[in-house]
Coordinates of C-alpha atoms and ligand atoms in Angstrom, one line a residue:
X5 CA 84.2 93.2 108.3
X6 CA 85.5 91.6 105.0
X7 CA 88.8 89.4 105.7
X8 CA 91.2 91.5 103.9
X9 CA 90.4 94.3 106.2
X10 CA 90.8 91.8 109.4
X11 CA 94.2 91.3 108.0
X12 CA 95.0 94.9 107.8
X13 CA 94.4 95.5 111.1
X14 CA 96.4 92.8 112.6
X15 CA 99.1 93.3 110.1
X16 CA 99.1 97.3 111.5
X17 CA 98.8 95.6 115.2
X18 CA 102.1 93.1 114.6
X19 CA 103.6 95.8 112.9
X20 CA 103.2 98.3 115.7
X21 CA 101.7 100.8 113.2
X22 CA 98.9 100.8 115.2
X23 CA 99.4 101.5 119.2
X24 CA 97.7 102.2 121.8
X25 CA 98.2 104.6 124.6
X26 CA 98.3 108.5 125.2
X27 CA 99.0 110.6 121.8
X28 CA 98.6 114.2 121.0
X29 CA 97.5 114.4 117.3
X30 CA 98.2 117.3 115.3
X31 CA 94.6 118.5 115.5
X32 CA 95.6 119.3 119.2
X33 CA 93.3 116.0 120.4
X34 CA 94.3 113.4 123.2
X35 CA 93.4 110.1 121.6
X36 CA 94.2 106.5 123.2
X37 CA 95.4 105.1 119.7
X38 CA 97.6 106.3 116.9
X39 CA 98.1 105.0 113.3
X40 CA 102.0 105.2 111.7
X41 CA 102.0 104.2 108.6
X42 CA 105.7 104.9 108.9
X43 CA 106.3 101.4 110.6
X44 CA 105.4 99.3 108.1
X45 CA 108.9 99.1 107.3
X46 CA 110.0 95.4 105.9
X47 CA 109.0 93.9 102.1
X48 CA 106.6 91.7 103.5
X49 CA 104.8 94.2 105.0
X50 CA 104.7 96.6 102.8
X51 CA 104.0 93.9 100.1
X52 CA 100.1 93.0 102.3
X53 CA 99.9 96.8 102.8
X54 CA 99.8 97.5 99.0
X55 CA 97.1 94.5 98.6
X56 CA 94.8 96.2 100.9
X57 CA 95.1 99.5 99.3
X58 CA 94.6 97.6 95.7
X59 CA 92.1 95.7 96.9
X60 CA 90.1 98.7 99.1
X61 CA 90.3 100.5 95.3
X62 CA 89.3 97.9 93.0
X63 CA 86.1 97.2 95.3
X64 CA 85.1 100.9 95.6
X65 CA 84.9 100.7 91.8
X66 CA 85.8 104.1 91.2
X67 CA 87.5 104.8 87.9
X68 CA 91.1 105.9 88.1
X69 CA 93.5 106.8 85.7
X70 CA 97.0 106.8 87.9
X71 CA 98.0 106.9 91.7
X72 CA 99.6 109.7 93.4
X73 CA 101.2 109.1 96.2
X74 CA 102.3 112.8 98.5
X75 CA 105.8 113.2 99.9
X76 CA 106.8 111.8 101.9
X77 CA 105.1 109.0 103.2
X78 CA 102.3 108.3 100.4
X79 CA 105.6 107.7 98.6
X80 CA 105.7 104.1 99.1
X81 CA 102.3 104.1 99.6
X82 CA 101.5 104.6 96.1
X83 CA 104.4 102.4 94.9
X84 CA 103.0 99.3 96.5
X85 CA 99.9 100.0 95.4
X86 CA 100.7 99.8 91.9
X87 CA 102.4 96.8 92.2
X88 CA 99.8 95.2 94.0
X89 CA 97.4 96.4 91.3
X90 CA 99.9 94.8 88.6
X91 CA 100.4 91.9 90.8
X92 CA 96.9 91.1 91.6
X93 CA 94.7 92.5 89.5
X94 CA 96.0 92.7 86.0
X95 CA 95.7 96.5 86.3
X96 CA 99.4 98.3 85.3
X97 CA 98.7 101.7 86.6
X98 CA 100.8 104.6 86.4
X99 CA 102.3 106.5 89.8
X100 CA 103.7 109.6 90.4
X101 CA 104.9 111.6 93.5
X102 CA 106.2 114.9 94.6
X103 CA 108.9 116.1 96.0
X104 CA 108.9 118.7 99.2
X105 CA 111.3 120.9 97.6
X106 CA 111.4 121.3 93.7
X107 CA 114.3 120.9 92.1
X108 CA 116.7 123.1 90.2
X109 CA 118.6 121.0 88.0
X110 CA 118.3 117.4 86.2
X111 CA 115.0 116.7 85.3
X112 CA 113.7 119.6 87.5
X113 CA 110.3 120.7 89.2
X114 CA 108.7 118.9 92.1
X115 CA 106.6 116.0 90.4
X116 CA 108.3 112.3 89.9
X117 CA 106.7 109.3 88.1
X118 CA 104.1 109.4 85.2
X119 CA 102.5 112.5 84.0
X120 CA 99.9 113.9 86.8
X121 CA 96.9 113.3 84.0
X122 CA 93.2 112.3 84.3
X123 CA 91.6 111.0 87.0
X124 CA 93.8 110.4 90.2
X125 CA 93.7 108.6 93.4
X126 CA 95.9 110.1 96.2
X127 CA 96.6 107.7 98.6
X128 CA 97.9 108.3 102.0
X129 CA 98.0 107.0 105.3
X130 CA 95.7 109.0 107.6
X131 CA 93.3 111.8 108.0
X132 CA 91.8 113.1 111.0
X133 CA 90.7 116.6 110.3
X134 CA 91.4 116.8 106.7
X135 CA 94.6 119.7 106.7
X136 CA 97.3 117.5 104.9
X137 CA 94.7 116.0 102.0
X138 CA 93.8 119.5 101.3
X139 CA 97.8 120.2 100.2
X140 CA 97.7 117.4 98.4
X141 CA 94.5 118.7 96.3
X142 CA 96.0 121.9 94.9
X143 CA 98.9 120.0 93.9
X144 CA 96.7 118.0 91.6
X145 CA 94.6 120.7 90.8
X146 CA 97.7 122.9 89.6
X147 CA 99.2 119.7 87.3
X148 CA 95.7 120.0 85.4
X149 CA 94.5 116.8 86.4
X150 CA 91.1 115.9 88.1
X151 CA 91.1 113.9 91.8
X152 CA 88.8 111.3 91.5
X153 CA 89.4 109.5 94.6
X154 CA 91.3 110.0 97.9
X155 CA 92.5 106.5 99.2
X156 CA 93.4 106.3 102.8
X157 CA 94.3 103.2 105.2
X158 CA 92.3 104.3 108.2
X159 CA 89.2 106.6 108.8
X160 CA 89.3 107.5 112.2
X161 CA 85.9 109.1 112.3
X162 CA 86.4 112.3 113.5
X163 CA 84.7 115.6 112.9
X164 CA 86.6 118.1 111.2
X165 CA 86.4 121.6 111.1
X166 CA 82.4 122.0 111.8
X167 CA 79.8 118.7 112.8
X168 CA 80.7 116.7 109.4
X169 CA 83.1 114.2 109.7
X170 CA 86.7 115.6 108.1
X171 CA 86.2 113.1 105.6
X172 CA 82.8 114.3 104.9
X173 CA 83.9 117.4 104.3
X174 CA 86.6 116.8 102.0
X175 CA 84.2 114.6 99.7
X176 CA 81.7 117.6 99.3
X177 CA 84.2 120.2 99.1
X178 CA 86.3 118.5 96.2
X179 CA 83.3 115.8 95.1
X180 CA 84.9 112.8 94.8
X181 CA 85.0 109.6 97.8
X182 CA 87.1 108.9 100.4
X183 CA 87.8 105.6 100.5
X184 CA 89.4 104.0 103.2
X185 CA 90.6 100.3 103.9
X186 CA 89.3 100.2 107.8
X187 CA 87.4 103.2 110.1
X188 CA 88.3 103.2 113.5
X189 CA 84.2 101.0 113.9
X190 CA 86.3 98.5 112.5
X191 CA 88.9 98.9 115.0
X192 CA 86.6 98.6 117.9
X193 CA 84.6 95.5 116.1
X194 CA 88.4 94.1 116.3
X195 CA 89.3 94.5 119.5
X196 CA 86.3 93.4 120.2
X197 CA 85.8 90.3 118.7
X198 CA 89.6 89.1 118.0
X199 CA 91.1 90.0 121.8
X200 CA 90.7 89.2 125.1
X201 CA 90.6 91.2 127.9
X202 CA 90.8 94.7 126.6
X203 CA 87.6 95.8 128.0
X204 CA 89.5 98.9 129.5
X205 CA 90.9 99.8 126.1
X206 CA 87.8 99.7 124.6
X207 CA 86.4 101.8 126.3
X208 CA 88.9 104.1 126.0
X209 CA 89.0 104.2 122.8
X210 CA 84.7 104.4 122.8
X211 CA 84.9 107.6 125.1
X212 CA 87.3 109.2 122.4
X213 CA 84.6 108.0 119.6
X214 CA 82.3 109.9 121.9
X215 CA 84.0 112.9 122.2
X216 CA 85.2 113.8 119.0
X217 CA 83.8 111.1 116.3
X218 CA 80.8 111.4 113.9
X219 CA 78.8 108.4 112.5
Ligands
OMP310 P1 95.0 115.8 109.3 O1 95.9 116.6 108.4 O2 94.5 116.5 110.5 O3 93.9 115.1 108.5 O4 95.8 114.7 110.0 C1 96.4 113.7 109.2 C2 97.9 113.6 109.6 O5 98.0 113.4 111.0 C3 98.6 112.4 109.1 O6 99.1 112.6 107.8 C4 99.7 112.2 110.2 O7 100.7 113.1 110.0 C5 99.0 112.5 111.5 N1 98.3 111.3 112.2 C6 98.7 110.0 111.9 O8 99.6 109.7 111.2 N2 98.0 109.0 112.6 C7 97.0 109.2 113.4 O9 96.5 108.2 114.0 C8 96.6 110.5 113.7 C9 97.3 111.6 113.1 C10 97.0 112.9 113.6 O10 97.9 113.6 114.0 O11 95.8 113.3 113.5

């Protein structure tokens, strides 16, 4: 595990974005953990959030031509991205976002931001079996511009709608990479190696991995 992925998950652990416990996902599963990105909710946070997206990018080497960032939560997603990308790796990339409901007046229509053009990363938080990314595709697909990357903070692993992994799935069905800044292997190799005495939460969260994951 590189260091700026350690950090992420203890950032995500002190932040209580990442909890463990009893949580009914929207896939209908039980799982022992649960990933909000919604907590990250100070500057400082969000700040180290936005390098690890920026950095999880930038080492994928995929080429992007802007950031999108779907409502509501990949809103300030995408925004600290781009500044971390500014910030920290001379890169001023354009953002844009969308709005739930378009609008009928003032500027109008449902996208916010830069032009949706070229190739795109949409960045969000989470996917487990791949339903909310798929949204976010037509919606790029309809501006004319091509997705070129999907950018998400944790992969839990888990099989989507058949065998393959939901993130499998989504990278042959739109051919382009997931790329994510931790997988829920990293997660275990954490608890693992940077805690003491969560055996019982381990293997918890190994049974899940068993039931539902993929490699
Ligand atoms: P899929 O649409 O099934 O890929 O699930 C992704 C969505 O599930 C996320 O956008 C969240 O709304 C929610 N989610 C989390 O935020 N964190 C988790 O750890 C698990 C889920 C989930 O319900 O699967």
């Amino acid at each position: 595990m590189l260091e700026y992925q350690k950090a992420f998950i203890k950032l995500a652990i002190d932040q209580q974005v990442l909890t463990f416990g009893q949580f009914t996902l929207k896939s209908g599963r039980q799982s022992p953990y649960f990933f909000n990105a919604g907590r990250f909710q100070t500057g400082a946070a969000l700040a180290k959030l936005g390098r690890c997206y920026a950095e999880a990018i930038v080492r994928s080497g995929v080429a992007i031509d802007m950031i999108f960032g779907p409502a509501y939560k990949g809103i300030p997603l995408a925004a600290t991205t781009a500044i971390a990308l500014s910030d920290h790796h001379q890169k001023d990339m354009p953002y844009c976002f969308n709005r739930k409901e378009a609008k009928d007046h003032g500027e109008g229509g449902i996208l916010v931001g830069a032009p949706l053009t070229g190739r795109v990363a949409i960045i969000d938080d989470v996917i487990t079996a791949g339903t909310a990314v798929r949204e976010v595709m037509t919606i790029v697909n309809q501006a004319g511009a091509t997705p070129a990357a999907v950018l998400i903070g944790l992969n839990r692993q888990e099989r989507g709608q058949g065998e393959l992994s939901a993130i499998q799935e989504v990278e042959r069905e739109f051919n382009i990479p997931v790329i994510s800044i931790v997988n829920l292997n990293d997660i275990i190799d954490y608890l693992k190696t940077e805690t003491e005495g969560q055996e019982q939460l381990i293997a918890q969260v190994q049974a899940y991995r068993q039931e539902y994951g993929v490699e």
